[in-house]
Tab-separated table of C-alpha atoms in Angstrom:
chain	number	residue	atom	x	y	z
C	1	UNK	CA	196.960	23.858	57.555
C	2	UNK	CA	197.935	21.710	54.592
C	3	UNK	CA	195.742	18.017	54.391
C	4	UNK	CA	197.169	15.101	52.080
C	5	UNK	CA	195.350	12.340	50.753
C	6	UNK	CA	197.419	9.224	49.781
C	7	UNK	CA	194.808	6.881	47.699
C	8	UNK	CA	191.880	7.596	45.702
C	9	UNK	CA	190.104	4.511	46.004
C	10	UNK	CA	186.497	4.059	47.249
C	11	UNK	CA	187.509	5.892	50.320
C	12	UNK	CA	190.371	8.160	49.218
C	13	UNK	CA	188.502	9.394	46.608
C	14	UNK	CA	185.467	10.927	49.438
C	15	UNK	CA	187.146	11.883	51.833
C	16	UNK	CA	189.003	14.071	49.356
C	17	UNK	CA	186.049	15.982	48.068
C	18	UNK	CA	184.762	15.684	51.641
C	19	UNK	CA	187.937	17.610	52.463
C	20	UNK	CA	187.963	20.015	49.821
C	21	UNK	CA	184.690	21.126	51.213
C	22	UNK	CA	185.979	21.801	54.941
C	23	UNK	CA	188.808	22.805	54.977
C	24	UNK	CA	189.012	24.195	51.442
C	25	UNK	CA	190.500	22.893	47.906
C	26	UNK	CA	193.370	24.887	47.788
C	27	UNK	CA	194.385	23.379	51.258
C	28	UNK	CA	194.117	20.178	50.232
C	29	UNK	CA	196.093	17.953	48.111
C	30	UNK	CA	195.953	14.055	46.654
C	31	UNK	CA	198.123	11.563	45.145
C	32	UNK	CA	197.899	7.864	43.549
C	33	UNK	CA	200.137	5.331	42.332
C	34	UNK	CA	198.248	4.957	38.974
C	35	UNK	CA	199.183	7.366	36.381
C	36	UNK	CA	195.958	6.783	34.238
C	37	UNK	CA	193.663	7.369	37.147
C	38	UNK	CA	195.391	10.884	38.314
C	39	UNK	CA	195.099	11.706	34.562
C	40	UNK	CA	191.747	11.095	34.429
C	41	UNK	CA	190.887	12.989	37.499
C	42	UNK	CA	192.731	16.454	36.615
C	43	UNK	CA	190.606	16.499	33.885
C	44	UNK	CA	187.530	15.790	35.938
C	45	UNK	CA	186.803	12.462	34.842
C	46	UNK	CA	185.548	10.546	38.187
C	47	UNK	CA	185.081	7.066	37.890
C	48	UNK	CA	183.241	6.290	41.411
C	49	UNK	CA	180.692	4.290	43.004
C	50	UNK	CA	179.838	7.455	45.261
C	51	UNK	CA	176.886	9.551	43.800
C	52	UNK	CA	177.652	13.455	44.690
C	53	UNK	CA	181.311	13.398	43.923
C	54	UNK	CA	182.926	16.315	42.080
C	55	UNK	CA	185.988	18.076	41.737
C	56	UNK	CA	187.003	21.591	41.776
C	57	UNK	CA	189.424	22.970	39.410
C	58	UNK	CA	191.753	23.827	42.701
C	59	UNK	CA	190.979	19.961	43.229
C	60	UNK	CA	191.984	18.782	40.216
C	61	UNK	CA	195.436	20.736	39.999
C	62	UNK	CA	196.353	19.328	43.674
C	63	UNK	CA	196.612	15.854	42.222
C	64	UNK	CA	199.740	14.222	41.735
C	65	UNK	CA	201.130	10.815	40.894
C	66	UNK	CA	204.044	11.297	43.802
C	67	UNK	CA	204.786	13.589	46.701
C	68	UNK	CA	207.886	15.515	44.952
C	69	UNK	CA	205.687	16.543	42.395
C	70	UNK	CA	203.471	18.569	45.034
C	71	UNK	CA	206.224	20.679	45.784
C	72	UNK	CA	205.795	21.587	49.657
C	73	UNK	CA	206.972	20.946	53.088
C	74	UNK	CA	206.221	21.441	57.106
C	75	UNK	CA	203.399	20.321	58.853
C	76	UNK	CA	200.477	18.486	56.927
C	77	UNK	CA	197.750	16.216	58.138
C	78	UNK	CA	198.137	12.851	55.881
C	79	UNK	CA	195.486	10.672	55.466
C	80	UNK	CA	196.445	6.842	53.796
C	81	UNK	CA	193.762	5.031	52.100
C	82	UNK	CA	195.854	2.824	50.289
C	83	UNK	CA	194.481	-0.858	49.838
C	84	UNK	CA	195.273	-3.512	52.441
C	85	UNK	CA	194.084	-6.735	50.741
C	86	UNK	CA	193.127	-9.363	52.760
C	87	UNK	CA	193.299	-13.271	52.414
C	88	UNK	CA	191.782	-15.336	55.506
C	89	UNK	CA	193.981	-13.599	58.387
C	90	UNK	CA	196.813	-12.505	56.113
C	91	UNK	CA	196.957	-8.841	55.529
C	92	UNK	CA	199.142	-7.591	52.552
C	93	UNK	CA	200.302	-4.288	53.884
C	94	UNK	CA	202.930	-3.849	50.827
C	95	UNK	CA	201.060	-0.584	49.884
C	96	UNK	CA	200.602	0.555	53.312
C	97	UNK	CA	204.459	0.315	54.371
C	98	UNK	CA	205.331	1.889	51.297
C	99	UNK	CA	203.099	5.025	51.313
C	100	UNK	CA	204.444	5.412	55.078
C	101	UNK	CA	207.766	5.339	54.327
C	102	UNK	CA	207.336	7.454	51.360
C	103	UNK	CA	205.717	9.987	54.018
C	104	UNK	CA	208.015	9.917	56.086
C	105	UNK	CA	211.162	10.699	53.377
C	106	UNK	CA	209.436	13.578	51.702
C	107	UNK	CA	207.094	15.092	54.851
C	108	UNK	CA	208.931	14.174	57.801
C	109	UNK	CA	207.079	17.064	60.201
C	110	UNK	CA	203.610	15.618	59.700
C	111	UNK	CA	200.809	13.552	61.502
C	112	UNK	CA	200.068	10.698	59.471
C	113	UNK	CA	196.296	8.942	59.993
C	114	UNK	CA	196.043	5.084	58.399
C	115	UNK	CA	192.460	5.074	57.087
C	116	UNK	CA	192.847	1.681	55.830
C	117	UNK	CA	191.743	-1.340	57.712
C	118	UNK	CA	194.392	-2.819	60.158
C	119	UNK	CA	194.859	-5.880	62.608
C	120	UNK	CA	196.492	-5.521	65.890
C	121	UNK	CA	199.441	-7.180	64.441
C	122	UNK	CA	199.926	-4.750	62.087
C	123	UNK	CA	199.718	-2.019	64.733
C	124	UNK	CA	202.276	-3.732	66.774
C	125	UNK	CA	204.743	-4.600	63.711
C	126	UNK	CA	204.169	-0.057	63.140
C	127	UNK	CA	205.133	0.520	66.381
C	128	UNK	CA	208.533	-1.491	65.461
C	129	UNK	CA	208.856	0.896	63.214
C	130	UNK	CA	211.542	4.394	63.359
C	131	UNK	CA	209.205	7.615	63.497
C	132	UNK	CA	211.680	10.097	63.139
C	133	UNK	CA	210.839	14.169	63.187
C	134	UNK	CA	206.607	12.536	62.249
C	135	UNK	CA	204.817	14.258	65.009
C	136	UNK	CA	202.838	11.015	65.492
C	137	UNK	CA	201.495	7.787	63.667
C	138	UNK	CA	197.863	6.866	64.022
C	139	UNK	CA	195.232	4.870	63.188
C	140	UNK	CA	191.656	6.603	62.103
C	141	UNK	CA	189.246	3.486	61.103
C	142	UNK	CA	186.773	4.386	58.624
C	143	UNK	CA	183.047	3.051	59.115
C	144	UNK	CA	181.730	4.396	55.392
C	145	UNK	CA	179.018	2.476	53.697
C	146	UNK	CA	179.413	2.022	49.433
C	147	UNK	CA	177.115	4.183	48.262
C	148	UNK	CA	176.426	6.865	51.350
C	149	UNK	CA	180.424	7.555	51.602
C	150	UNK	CA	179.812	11.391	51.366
C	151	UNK	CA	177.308	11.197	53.716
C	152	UNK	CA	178.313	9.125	56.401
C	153	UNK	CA	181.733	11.213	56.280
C	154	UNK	CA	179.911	14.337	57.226
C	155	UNK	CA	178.859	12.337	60.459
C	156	UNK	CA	181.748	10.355	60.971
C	157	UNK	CA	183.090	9.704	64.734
C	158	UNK	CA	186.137	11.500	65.407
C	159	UNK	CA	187.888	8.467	66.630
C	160	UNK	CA	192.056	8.431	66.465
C	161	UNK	CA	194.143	5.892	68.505
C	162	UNK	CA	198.146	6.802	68.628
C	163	UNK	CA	200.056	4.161	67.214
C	164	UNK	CA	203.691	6.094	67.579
C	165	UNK	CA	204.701	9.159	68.956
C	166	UNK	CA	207.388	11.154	67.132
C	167	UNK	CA	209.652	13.122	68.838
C	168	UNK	CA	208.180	16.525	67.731
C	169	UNK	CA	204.805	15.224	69.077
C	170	UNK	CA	202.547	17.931	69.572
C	171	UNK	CA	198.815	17.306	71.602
C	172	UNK	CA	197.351	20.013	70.185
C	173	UNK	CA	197.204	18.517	66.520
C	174	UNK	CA	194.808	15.808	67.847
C	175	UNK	CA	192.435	18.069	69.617
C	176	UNK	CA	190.008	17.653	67.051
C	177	UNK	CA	190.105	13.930	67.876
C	178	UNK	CA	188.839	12.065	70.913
C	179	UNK	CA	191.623	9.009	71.760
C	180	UNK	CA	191.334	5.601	72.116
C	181	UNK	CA	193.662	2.631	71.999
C	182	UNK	CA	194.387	1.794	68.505
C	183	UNK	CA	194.075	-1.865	68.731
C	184	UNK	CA	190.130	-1.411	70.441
C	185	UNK	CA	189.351	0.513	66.786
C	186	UNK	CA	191.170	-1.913	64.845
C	187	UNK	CA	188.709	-4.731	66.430
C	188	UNK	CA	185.702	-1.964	66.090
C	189	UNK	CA	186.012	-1.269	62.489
C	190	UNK	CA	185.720	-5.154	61.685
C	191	UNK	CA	183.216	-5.968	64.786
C	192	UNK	CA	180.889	-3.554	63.385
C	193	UNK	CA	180.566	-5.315	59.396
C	194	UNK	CA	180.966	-8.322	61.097
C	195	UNK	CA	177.733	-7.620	62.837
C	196	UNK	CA	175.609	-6.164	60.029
C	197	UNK	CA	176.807	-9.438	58.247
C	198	UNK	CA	175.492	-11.203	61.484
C	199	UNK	CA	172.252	-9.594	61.791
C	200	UNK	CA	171.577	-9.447	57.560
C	201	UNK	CA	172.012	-13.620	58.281
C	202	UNK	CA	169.734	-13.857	61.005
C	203	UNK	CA	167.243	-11.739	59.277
C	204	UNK	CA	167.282	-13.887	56.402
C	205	UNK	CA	167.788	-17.327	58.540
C	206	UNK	CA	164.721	-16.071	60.118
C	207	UNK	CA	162.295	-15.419	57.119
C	208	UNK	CA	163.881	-18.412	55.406
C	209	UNK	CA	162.038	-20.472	58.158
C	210	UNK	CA	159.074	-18.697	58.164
C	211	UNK	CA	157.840	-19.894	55.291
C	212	UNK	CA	158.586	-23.511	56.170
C	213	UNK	CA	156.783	-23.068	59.027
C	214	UNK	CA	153.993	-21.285	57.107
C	215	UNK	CA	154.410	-18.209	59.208
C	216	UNK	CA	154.244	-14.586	57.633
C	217	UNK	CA	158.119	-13.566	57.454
C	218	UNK	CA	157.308	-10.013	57.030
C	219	UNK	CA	154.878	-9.743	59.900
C	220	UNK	CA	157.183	-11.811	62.428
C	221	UNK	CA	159.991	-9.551	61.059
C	222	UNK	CA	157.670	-6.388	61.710
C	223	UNK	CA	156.669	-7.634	65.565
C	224	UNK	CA	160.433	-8.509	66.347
C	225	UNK	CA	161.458	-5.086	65.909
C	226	UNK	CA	158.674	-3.586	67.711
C	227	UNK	CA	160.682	-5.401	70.849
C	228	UNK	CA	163.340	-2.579	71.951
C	229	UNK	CA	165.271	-5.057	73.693
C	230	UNK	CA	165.545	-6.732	70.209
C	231	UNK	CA	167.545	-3.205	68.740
C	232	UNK	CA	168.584	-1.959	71.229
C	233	UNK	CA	172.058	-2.184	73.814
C	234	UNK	CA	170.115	-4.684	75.648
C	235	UNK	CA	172.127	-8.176	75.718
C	236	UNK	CA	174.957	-6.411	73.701
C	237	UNK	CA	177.421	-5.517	76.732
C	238	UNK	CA	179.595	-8.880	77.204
C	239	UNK	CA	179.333	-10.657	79.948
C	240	UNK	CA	179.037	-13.838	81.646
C	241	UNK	CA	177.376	-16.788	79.282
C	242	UNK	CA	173.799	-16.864	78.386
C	243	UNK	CA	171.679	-19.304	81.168
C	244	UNK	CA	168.144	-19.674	82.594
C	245	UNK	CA	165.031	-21.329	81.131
C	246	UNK	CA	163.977	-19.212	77.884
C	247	UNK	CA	167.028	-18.154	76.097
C	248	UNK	CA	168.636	-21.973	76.091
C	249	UNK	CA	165.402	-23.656	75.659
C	250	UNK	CA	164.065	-21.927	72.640
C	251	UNK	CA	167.541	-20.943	70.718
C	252	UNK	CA	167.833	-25.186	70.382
C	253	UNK	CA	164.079	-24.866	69.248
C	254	UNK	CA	164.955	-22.654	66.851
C	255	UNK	CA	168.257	-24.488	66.244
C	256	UNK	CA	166.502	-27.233	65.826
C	257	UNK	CA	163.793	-26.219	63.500
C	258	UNK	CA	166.431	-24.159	61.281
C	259	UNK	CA	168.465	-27.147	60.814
C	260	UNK	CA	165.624	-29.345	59.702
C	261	UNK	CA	164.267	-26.936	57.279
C	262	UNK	CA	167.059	-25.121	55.832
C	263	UNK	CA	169.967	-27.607	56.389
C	264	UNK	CA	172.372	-24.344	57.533
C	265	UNK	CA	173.770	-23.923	61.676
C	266	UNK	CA	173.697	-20.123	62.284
C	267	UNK	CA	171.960	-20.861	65.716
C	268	UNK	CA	173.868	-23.956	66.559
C	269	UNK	CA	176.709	-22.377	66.349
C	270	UNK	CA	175.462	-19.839	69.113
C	271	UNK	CA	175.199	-22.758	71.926
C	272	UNK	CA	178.767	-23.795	70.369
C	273	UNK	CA	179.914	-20.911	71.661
C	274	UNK	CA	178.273	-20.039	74.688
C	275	UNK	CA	179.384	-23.870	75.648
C	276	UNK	CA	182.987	-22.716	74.642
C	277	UNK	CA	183.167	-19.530	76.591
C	278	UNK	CA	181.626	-21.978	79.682
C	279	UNK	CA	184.230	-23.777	79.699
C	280	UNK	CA	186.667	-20.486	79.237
C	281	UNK	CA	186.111	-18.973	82.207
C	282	UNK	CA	186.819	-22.936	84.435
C	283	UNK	CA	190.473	-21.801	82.899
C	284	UNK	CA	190.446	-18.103	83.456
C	285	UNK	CA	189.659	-19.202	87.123
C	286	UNK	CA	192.058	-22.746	86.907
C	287	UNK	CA	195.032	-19.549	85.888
C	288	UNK	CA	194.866	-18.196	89.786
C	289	UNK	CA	195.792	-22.023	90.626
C	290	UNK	CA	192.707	-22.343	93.334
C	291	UNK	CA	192.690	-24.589	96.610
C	292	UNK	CA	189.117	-24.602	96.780
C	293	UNK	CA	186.982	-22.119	94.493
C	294	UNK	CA	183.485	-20.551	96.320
C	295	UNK	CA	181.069	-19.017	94.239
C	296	UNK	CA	178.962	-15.909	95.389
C	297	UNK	CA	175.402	-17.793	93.763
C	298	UNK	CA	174.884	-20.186	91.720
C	299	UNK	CA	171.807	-18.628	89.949
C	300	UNK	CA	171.739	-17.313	86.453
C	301	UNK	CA	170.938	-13.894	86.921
C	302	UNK	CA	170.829	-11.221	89.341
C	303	UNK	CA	167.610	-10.569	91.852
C	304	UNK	CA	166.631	-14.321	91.090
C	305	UNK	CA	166.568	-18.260	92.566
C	306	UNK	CA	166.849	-19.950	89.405
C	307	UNK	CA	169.176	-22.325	88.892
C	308	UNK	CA	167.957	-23.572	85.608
C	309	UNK	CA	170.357	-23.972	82.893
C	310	UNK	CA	172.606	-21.807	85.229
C	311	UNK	CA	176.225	-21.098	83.730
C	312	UNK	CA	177.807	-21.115	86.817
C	313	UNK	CA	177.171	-24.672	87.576
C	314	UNK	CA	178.117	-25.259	84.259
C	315	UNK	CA	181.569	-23.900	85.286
C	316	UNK	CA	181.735	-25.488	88.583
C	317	UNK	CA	180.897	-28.611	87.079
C	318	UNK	CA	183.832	-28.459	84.886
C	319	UNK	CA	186.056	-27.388	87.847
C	320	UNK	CA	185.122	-30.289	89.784
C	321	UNK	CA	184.621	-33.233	86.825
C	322	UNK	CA	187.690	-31.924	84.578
C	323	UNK	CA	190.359	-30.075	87.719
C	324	UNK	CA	189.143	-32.536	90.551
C	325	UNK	CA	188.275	-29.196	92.382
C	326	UNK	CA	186.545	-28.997	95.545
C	327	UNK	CA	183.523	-26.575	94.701
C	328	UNK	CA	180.960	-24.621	97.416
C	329	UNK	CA	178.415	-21.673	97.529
C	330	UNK	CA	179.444	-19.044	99.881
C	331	UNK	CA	177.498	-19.015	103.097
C	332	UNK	CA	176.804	-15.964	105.989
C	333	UNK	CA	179.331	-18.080	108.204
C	334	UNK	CA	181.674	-18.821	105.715
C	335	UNK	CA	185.990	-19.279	106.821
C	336	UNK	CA	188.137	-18.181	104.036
C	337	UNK	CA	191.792	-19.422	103.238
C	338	UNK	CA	194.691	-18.488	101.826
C	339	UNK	CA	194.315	-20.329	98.381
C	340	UNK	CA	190.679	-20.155	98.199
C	341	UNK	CA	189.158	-18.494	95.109
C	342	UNK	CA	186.089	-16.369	95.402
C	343	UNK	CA	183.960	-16.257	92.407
C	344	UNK	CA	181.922	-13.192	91.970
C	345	UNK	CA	179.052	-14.109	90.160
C	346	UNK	CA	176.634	-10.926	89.388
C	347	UNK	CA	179.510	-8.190	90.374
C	348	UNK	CA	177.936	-7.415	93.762
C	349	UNK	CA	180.259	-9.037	96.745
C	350	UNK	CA	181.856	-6.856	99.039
C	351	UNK	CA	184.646	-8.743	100.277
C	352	UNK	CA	185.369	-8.897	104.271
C	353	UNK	CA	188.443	-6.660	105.487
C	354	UNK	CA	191.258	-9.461	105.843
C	355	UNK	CA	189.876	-11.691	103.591
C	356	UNK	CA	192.877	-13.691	102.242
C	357	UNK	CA	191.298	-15.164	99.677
C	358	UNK	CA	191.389	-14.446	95.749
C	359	UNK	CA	188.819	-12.524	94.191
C	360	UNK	CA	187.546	-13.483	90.561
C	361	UNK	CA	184.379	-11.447	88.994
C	362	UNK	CA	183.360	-13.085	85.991
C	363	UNK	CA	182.695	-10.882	83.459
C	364	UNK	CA	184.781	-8.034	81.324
């Protein structure tokens, strides 16, 4: 099998030696737009970021400036790093669109995987989009850090989501590949930056207010991580909002403290949220247009009695203050309606058989 890599930017550029290396350089083949850079490279001249990168002399002949130039047809396995730029929520996807299209004219039989960084939008403006004889558009997110490309390739998750099917489809040319909805990797590739950029922040937020409070950031940073609940899954599935007596209590210490010293609102911003997604779920339950809306417990966790800071009577309170709702606790003797609402609070009621009312489980 033939493999085709359209870009040789910072990821291009890797995953074509990476190639060349598994599945062999005369099997592979690259082009790019820019004349002086495919020069450049079939004479072995890398210009890269990415320490370990050569080229083969098989490598070298197999670049191109265009497709016609490479001089082949059938089946290949094209992967498009092209550069999507982005400015605030605007994607420009000229270079994208193009280097499909192109694909599709000159190597209408193949499977084409997006390696570039794409919104839902995009995905849904693709899928718009005639497929002809392509045996199937997808989206494979890369998750390679600058610096460690070659390396984190060699471990990279095998994850593909199926934008388009062509009508030559084929299964067996994704059995290498373990499926998932494309928009769910479009959110993962940015969630996961997004959260290194969150926890480099806190780290630094953290340290930063340390030595205000002439504490020892490297010791408190050493201590924290010796917590596994502080690096681990552990308060990372989503949920219902954050309650009880520590965690509001000492984030608005912190909040507090941080905002004093430093003058910045990382941790204010967490209760902004956590007081938006409150009042989020009053609508996701207001959207089943409730009579009367009975919650399972009132308490902010599981296996306990504590109604401190609980985000459930945060939400009731909104039901009843902002939707004039009549609000209750559900009781061992308690007569349902049709119209009624059931809330299920910690994703443990069994419902009665016949129970004509509605049931909600907050949470994802």
């Amino acid at each position: 099998m033939r493999y085709l890599v359209v870009g040789l930017g910072h990821v291009g550029l890797p995953l074509y030696h990476h190639l060349g290396l598994k599945k062999g350089a005369k099997n592979v083949f690259a082009i790019d737009k820019n004349l002086e850079k495919v020069e450049a490279l079939r004479k072995g001249l890398i210009e890269s970021r990415e320490p370990g990168i050569s080229l083969s002399e098989p490598q070298m002949k197999n670049i191109s400036q265009d497709l016609n130039s490479l001089g082949f047809d059938g089946f290949v396995e094209i992967h498009i790093c092209v550069d999507v730029s982005i400015k605030g929520e605007v994607y420009d996807t000229i270079n994208l669109m193009d280097a499909i299209d192109d694909c599709k004219v000159n190597l209408p039989e193949s499977l084409i995987l997006i390696r570039s960084t794409i919104s839902p939008e995009i995905i849904s403006q693709l899928r718009g989009n005639e497929i002809g004889n392509f045996q199937c558009l997808a989206f494979k997110p890369e998750f390679l850090r600058e610096g460690l490309a070659l390396k984190d390739l060699v471990n990279e998750p095998d994850y593909v989501g199926i934008i388009v099917e062509g009508a030559n489809f084929e299964e067996n040319h994704l059995e290498d590949y373990s499926t998932y909805t494309p928009e769910s990797l479009s959110v993962l590739k940015v969630a996961n930056n997004a959260w290194r950029a969150t926890k480099v922040s806190f780290a630094n937020m953290l340290a930063t207010l340390c030595e205000k409070l002439n504490a020892d950031p490297k010791e408190v940073s050493d201590l924290f991580l010796l917590d596994t609940l502080n690096i681990s899954e552990a308060y990372l599935k989503p949920g219902a909002p954050y309650g009880g007596y520590c965690l509001p209590k000492e984030t608005e210490i912190l909040a507090a403290q941080e905002k004093a010293l430093i003058g910045s609102e990382m941790l204010a911003q967490v209760k902004f949220f956590n007081d938006t997604f409150i009042k989020y779920w009053a609508e996701k339950i207001m959207e089943h247009s409730p009579e009367r809306v009975i919650f399972t417990s009132f308490s902010f966790k599981s296996g306990v009695e504590d109604l401190r800071n609980s985000p459930y009577l945060a939400i009731a309170d909104i039901l009843r203050k902002d939707f004039g709702m009549t609000v209750s606790q559900a009781s061992a003797r308690q007569a349902y309606h049709r119209g009624d609402v059931i809330v299920d609070v910690h994703g443990d009621y069994l419902p009665e058989q016949n129970n004509p009312a509605e049931l909600i489980r907050i949470g994802f």
